Coordinates of C-alpha atoms (C1' of nucleotides) in Angstrom, one line a residue:
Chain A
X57 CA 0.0 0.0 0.0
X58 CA 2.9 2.5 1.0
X59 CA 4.3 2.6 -2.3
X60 CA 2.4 3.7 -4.5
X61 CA 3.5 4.9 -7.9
X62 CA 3.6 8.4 -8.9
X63 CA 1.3 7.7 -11.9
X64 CA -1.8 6.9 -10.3
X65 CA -4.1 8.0 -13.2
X66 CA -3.7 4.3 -14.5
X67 CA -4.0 2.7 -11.1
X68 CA -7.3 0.9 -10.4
X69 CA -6.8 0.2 -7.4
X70 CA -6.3 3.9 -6.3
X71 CA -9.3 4.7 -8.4
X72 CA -11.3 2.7 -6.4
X73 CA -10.2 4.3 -3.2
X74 CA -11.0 8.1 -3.6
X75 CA -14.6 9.1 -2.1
X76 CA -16.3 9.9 -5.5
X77 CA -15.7 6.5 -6.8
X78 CA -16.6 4.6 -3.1
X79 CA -20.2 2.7 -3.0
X80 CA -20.3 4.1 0.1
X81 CA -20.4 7.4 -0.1
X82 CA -24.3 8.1 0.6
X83 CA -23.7 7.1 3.9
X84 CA -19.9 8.1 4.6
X85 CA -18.6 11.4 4.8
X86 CA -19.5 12.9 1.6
X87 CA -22.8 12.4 2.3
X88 CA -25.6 15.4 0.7
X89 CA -22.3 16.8 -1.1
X90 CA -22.2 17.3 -4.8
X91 CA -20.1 15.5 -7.5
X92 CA -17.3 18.3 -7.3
X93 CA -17.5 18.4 -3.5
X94 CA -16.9 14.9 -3.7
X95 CA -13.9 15.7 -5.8
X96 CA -12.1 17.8 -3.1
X97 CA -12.4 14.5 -0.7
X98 CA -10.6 12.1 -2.8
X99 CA -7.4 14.9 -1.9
X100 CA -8.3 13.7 1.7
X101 CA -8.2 10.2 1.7
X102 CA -5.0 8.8 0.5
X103 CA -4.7 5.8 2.7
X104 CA -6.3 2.8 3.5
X105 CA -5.9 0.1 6.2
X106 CA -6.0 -3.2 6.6
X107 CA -7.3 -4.7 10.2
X108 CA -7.3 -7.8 11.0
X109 CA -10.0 -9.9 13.5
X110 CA -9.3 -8.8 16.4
X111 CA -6.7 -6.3 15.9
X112 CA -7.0 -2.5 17.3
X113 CA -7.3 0.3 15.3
X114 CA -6.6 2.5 17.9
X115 CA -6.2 2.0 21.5
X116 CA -6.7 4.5 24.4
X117 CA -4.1 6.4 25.1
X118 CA -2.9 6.5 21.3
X119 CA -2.1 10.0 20.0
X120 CA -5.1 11.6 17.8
X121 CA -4.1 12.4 14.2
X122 CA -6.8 10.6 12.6
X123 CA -10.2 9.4 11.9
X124 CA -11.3 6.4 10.1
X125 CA -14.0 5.4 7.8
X126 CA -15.0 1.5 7.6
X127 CA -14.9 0.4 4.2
X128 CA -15.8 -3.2 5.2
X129 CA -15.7 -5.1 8.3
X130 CA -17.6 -4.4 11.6
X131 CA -16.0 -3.1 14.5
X132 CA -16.5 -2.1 18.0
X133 CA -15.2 0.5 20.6
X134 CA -14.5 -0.1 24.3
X135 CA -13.6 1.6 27.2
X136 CA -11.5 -0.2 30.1
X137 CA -11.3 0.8 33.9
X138 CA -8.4 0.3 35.8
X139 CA -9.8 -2.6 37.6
X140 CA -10.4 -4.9 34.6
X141 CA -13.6 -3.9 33.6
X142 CA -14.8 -3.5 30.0
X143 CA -17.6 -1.5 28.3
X144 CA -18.4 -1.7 24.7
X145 CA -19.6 1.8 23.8
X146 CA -20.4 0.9 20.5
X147 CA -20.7 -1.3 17.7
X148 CA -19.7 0.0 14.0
X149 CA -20.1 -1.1 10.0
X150 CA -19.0 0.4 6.9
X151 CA -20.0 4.4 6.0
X152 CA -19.4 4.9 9.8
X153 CA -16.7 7.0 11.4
X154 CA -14.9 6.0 14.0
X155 CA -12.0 8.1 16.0
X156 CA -14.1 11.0 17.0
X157 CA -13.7 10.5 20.8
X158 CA -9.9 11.5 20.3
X159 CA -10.1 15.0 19.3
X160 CA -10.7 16.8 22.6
X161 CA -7.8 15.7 24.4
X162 CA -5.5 14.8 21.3
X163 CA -5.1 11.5 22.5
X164 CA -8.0 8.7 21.9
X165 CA -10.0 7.6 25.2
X166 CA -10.9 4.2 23.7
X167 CA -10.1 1.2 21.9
X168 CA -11.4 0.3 18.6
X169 CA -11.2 -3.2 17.9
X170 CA -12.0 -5.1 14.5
X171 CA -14.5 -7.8 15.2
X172 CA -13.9 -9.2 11.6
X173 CA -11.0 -8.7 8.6
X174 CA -12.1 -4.9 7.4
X175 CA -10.5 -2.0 5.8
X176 CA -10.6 1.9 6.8
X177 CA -10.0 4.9 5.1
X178 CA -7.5 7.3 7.2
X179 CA -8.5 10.5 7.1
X180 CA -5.9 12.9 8.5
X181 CA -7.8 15.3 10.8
X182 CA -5.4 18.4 10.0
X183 CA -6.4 18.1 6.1
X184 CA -10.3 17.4 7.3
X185 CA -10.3 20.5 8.7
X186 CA -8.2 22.7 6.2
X187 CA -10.4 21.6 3.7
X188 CA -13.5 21.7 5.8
X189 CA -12.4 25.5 6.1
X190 CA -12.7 25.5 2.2
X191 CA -15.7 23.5 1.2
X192 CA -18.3 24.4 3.4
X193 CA -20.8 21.8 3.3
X194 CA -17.8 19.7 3.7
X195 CA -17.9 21.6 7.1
X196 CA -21.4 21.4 7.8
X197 CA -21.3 17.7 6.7
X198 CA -18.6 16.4 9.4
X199 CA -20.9 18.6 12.3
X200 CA -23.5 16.6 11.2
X201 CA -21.4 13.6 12.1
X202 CA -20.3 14.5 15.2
X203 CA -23.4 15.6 16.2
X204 CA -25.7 12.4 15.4
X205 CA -22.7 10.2 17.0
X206 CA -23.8 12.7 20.6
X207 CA -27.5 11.6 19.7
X208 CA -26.7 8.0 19.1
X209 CA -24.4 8.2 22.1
X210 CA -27.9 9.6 24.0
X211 CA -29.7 6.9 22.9
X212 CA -27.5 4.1 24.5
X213 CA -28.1 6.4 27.6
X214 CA -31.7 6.3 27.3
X215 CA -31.4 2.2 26.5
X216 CA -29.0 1.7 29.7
X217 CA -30.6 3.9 32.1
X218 CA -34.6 3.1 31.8
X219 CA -34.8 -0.1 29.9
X220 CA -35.4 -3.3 31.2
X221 CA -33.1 -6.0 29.9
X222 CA -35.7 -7.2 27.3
X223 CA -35.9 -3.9 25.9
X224 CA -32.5 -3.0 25.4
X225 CA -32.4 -6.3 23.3
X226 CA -35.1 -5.7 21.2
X227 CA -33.8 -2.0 20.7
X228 CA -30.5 -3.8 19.7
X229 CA -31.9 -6.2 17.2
X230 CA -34.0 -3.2 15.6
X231 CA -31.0 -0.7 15.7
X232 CA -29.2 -3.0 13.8
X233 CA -31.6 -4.0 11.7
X234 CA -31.8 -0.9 10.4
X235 CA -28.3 0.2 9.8
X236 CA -28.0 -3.0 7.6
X237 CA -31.4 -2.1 5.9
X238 CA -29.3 1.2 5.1
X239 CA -26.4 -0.5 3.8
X240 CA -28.7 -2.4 0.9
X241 CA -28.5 -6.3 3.2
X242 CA -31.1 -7.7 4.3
X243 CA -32.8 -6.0 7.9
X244 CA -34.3 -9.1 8.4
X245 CA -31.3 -11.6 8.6
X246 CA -27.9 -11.1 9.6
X247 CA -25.0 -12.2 11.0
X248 CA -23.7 -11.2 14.5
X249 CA -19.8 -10.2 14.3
X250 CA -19.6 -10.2 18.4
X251 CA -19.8 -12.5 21.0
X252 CA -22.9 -12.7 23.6
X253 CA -20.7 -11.5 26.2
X254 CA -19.7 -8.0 23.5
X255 CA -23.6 -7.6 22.9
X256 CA -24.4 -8.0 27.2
X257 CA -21.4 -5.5 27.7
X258 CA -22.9 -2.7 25.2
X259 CA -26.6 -3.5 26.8
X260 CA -25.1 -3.5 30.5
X261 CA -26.3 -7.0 30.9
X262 CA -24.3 -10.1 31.6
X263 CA -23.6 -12.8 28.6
X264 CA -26.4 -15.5 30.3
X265 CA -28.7 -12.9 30.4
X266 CA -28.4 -12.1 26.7
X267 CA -28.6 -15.7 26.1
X268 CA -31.3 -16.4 27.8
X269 CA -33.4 -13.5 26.1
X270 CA -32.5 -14.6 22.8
X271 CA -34.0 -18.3 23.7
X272 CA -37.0 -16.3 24.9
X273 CA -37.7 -15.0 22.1
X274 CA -37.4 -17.3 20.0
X275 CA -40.0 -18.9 21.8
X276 CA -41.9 -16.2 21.3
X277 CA -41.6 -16.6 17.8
X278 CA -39.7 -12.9 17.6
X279 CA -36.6 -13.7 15.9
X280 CA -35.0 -17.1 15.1
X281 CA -31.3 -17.5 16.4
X282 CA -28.8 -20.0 15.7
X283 CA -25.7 -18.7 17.1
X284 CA -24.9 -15.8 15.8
X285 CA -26.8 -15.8 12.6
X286 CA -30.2 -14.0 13.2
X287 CA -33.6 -13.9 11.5
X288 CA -36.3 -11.4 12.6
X289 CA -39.6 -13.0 12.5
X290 CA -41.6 -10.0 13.9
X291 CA -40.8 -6.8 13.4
X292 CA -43.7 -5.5 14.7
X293 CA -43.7 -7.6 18.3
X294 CA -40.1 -6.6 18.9
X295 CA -41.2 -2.9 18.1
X296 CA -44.4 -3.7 20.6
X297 CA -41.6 -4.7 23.4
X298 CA -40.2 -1.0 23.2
X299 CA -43.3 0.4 24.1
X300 CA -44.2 -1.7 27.4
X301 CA -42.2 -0.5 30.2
X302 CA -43.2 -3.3 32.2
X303 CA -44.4 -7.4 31.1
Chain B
X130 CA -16.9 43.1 12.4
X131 CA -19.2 44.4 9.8
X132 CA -22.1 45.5 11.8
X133 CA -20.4 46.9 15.2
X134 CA -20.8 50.6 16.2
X135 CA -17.5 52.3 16.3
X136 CA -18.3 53.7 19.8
X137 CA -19.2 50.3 21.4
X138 CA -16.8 51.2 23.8
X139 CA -19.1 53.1 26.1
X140 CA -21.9 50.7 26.3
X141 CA -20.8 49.2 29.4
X142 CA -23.5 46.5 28.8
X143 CA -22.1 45.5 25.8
X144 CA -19.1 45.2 27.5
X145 CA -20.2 42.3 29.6
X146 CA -21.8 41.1 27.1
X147 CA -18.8 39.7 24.7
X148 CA -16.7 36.9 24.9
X149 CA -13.8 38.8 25.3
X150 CA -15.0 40.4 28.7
X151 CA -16.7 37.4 29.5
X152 CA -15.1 35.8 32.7
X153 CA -16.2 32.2 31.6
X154 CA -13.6 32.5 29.1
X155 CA -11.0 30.2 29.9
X156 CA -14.1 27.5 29.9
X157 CA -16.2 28.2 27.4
X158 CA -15.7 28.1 23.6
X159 CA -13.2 30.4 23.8
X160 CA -10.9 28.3 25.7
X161 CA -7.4 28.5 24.2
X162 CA -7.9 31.3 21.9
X163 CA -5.6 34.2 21.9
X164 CA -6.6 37.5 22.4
X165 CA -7.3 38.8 19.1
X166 CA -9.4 35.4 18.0
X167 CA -11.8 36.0 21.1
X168 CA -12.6 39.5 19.7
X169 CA -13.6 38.1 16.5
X170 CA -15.9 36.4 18.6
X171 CA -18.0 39.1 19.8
X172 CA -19.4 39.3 16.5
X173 CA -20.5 35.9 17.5
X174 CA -22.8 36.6 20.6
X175 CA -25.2 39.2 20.3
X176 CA -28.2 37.6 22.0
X177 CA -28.3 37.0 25.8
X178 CA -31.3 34.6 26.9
X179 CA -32.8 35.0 30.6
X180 CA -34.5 31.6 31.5
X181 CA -36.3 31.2 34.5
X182 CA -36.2 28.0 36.5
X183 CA -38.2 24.9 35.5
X184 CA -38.2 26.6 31.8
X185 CA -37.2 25.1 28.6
X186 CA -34.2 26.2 26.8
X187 CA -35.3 24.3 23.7
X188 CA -37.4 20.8 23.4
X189 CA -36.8 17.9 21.6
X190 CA -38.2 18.2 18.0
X191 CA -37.9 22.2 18.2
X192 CA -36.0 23.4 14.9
X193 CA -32.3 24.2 15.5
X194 CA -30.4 27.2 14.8
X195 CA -28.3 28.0 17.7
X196 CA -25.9 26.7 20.5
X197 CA -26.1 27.7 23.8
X198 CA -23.1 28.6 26.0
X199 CA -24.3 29.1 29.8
X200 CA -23.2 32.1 31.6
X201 CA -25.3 31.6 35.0
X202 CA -27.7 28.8 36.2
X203 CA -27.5 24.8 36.3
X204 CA -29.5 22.8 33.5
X205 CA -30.6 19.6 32.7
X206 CA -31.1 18.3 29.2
X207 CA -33.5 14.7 29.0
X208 CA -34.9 12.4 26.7
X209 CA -38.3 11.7 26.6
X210 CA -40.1 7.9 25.5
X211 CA -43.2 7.6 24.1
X212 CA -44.3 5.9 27.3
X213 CA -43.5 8.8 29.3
X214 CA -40.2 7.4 30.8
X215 CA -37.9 9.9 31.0
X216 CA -33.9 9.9 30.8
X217 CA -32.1 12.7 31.8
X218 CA -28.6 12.8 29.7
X219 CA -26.5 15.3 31.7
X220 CA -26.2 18.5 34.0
X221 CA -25.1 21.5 32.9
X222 CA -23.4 24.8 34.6
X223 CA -21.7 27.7 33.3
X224 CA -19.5 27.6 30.6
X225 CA -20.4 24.8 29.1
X226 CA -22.3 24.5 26.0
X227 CA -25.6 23.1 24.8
X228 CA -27.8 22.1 22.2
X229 CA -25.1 20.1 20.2
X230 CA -27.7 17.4 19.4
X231 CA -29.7 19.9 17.5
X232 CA -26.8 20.2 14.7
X233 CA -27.0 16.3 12.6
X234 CA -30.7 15.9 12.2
X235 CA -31.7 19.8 12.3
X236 CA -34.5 19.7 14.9
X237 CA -33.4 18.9 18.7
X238 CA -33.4 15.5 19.8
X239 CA -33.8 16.6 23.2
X240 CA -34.6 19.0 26.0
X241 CA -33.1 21.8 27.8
X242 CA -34.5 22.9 31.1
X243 CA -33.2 25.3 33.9
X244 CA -32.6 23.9 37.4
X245 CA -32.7 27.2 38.6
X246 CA -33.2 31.2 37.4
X247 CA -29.9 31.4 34.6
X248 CA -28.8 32.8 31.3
X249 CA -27.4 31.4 28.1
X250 CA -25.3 33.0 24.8
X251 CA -26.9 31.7 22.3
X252 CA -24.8 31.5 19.5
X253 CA -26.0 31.2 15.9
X254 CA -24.9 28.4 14.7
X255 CA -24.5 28.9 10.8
X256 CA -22.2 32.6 12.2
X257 CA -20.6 30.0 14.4
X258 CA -19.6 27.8 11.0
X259 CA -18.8 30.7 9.4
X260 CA -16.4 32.5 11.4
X261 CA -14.7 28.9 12.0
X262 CA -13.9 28.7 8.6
X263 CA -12.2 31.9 8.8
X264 CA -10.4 31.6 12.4
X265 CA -8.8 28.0 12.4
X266 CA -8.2 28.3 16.3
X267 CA -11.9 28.8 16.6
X268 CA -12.8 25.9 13.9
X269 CA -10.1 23.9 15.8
X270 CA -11.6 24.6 19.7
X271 CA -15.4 23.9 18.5
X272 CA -14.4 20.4 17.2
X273 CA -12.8 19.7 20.5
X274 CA -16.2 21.4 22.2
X275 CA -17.9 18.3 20.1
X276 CA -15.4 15.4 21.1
X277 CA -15.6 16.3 24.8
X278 CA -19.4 15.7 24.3
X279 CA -18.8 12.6 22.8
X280 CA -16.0 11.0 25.7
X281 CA -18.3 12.9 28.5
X282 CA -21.3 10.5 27.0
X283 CA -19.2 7.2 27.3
X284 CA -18.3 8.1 30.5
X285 CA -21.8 8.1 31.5
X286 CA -22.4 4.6 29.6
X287 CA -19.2 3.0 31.6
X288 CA -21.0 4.4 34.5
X289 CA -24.7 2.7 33.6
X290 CA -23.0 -0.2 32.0
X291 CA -20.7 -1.1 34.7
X292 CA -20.9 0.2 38.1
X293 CA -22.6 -0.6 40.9
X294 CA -25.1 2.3 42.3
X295 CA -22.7 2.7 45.0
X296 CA -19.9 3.4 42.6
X297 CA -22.8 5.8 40.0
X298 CA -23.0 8.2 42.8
X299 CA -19.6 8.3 43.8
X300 CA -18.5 9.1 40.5
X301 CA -20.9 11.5 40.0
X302 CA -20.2 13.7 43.3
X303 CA -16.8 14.0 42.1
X304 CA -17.7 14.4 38.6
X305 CA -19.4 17.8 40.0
X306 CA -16.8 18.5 42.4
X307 CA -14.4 18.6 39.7
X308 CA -16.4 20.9 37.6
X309 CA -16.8 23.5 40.7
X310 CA -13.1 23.5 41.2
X311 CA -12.7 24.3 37.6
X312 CA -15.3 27.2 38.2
X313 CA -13.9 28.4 40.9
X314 CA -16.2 27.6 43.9
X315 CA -15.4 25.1 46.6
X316 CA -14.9 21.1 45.3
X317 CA -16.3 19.8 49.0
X318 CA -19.1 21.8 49.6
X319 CA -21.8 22.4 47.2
X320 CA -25.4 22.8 46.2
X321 CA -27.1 20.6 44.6
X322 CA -29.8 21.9 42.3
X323 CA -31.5 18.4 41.2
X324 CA -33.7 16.4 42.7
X325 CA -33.6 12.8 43.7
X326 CA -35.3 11.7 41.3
X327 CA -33.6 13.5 38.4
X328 CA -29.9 12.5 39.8
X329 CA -31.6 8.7 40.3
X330 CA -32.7 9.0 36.5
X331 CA -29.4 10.4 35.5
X332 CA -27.7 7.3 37.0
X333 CA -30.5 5.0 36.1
X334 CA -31.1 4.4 39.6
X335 CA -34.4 5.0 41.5
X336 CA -34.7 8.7 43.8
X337 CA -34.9 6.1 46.9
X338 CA -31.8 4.1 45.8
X339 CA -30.4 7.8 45.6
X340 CA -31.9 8.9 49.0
X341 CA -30.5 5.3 50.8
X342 CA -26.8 6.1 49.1
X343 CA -26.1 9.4 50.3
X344 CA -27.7 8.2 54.3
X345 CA -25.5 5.3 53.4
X346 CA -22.4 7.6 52.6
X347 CA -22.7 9.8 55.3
X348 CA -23.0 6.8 58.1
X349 CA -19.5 6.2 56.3
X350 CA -18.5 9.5 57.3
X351 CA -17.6 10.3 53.3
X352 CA -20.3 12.9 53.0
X353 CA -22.1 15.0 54.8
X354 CA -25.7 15.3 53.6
X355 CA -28.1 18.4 54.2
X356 CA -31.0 18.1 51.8
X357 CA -29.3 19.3 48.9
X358 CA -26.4 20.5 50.0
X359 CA -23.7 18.5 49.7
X360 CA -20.1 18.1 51.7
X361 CA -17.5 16.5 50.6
X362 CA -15.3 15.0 53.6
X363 CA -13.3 12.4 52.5
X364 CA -12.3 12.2 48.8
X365 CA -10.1 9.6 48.9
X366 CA -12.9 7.1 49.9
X367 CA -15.2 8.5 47.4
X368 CA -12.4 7.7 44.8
X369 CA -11.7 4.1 46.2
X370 CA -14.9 3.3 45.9
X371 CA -14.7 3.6 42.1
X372 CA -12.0 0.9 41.9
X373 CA -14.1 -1.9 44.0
X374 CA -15.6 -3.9 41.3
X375 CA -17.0 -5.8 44.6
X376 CA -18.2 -4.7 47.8
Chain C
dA83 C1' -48.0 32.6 60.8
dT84 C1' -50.1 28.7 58.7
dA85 C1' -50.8 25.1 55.5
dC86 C1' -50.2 22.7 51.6
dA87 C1' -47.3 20.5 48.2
dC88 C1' -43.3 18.6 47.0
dG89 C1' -39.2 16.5 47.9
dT90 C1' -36.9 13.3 50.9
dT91 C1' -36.1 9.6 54.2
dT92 C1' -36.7 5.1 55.8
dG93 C1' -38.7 0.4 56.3
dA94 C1' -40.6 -4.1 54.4
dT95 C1' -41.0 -6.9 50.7
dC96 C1' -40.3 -8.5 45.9
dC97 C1' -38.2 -9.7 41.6
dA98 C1' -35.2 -9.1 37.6
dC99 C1' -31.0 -10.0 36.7
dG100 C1' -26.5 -11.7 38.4
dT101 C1' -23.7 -15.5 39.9
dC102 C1' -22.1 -20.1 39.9
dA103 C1' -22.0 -24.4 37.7
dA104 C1' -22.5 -28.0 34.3
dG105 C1' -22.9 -29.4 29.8
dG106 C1' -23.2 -28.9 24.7
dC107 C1' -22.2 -27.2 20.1
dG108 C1' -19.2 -26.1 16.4
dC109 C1' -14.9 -24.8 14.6
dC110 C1' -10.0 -25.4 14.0
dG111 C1' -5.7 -27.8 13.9
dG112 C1' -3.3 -32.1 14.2
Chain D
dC38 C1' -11.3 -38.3 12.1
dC39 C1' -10.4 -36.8 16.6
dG40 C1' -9.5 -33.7 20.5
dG41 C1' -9.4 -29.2 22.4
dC42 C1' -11.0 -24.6 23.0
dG43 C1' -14.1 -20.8 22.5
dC44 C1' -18.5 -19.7 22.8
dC45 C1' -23.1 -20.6 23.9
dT46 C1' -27.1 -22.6 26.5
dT47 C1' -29.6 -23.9 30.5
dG48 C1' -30.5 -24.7 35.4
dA49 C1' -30.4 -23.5 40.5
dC50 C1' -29.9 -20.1 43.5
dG51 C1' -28.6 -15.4 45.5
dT52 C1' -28.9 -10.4 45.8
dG53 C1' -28.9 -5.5 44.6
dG54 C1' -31.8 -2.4 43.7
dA55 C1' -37.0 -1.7 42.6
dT56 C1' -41.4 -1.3 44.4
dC57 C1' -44.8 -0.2 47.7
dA58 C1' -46.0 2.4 51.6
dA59 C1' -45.8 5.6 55.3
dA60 C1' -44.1 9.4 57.6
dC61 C1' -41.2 13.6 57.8
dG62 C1' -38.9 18.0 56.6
dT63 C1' -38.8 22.4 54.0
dG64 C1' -39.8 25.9 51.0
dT65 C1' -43.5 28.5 49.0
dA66 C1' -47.9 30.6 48.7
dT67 C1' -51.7 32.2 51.2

DNA sequence: ATACACGTTTGATCCACGTCAAGGCGCCGG
DNA sequence: CCGGCGCCTTGACGTGGATCAAACGTGTAT
């Protein structure tokens, strides 16, 4: 990847890696900008990384000089305490940005793991935001991110702090439902990248719990699970779940 | 700079009024800038905003247009369910700002209500984009404004998704002992403008949990608790308290 | 002053979820 | 094809915090 030769014109590979040319860029970045907009990106993103299963991206701690867009795979972030303890804050898949947490301190205050092979685009934050100070949707565009990762971030509050455990799962499944709906694959079977324990970490429930509500319901005819590959069955009766504060 | 009077000088008013007279300075947005960038921001600011106590600053679903930095008075922003359950996603006191959610989807995604008798600088937020494209320090400090938003949100989730309601409240005293140092007033002695039941929903605990955790805390001699005010009297213990997984 | 309303404290009881423990399934390497 | 190791499921039991209920301040309005 390092090397790359001066004449790029004839390069397919590189052609496929600027924004305009990316499948992705509804969702990514350059989302709402126009074709030339889209032009100014590709001078942004010049490198791409590999990540392995289970390698970090970043870790806490690591200086900030970057954010990163998921081409493919599915990660997650995590925050650690000093005692041992582990929190997933998130869960993310291609089009989303990860990285954001490290700007306010110039260092990054969590880990962000790959959960299967992917690749990221690295987009150098001092470019982001010369260019941001030239292209002005380009601007508003990356507030935009920011700002829904603040409301997405409020909604895990909302999900830990007055959801009961059957909720939060439900709220899970639909959430991702979605988000893979969005990305053109099915919202009505998937495959889960993380482990039962990774799901009862994010949801602030422990990994028999999650277990246990996943055999629920599927007796309940809500969702049909086979380790980690999923098939909602009722849309609606998970929906119905959200709205019942108590059985 | 286009619109100023050439004698604002003698509008003593208007002097308090702008950043660059603005003793929050060294807290607020303008945190890090030098002197001549903080004048450019009292083009910024030209609307104060009285609100009284129990008021809304801005509701969820309300169309966005402006930030709010705080100059006087403790907030409360929340979340609201269908079902009527209510989250509340943070406290607020001067010098910090608000209404960040409002910026990805347009519309507020949640509300903004006084604790108690305050007022807000609201800041237009399409100047606020403007003027960062021309003052890179100002561009520069506003991203970090967002990012701290972000890392203060998983904070809270560590704190729902893995601590014990002993450990919640401890981490939140010194959360807001912290911020009053930064402010100036006393760390170990306080008032605390919430109720109960809104620190109980803040942690997602209930107001009695909240009510038998600071008797609890005070039998321990870590606290001393008056109603709502608040004395800090041994820090240390709050702090180990945070690093025992266990009782 | 007085009184009401609201917020808080405290006790008794309950239950959702955690903990501990024992298998079981499926995938990978030998 | 076999064995081992993650990961997952399921059961039995324990407990932290919720719920229900009853007083008790305290600030505010009359």
């Amino acid at each position: 990847m390092s090397s790359q030769p001066a004449y790029r014109t004839i390069n397919i590979h590189q052609l496929k890696t600027v924004c305009s040319a990316c499948s992705l860029k509804e969702l990514c970045l350059p989302m709402g900008l126009s074709h030339d907009e889209i032009e100014h990106l590709d001078q942004l993103v010049y490198t791409r990384k590999r990540v392995k299963r289970g390698e970090a991206l970043y870790r806490s701690g690591d200086p900030f000089n970057s954010l990163y867009a998921i081409r493919t795979g599915f990660f997650k972030s995590n925050v650690l305490l000093e005692d041992g303890r582990d929190q997933v804050t998130g869960f993310f898949m291609p089009g989303e940005i990860m990285g954001l947490d490290g700007i306010g301190q110039d260092r990054h205050s969590c880990n962000a793991t790959a959960l299967e092979d992917g690749e990221v685009c690295v987009i150098p934050f001092a470019r982001l935001e010369e260019l941001s100070r030239e292209v002005r949707n380009l601007q508003h565009q990356f507030h935009k991110v920011m700002s829904r990762e603040i409301v997405r971030d409020q909604g895990v509050m909302m999900l830990l702090g007055s959801m009961r455990a059957e909720e939060r799962l439900a709220a899970f499944l639909l959430n991702l439902s979605q988000r893979f709906l969005a990305r053109g694959y099915s919202p009505a079977e998937f495959h889960l990248r993380m482990t039962r324990e990774e799901i009862g970490s994010y949801l602030g429930l422990k990994l028999e719990t999650v277990s246990r509500l996943f055999s629920k319901f599927q007796e309940e005819h809500l969702v049909s699970v086979q380790q980690k590959h999923i098939r909602i069955t009722d849309v609606e009766g998970l929906k119905r779940l959200l709205s019942q504060p108590a059985a």
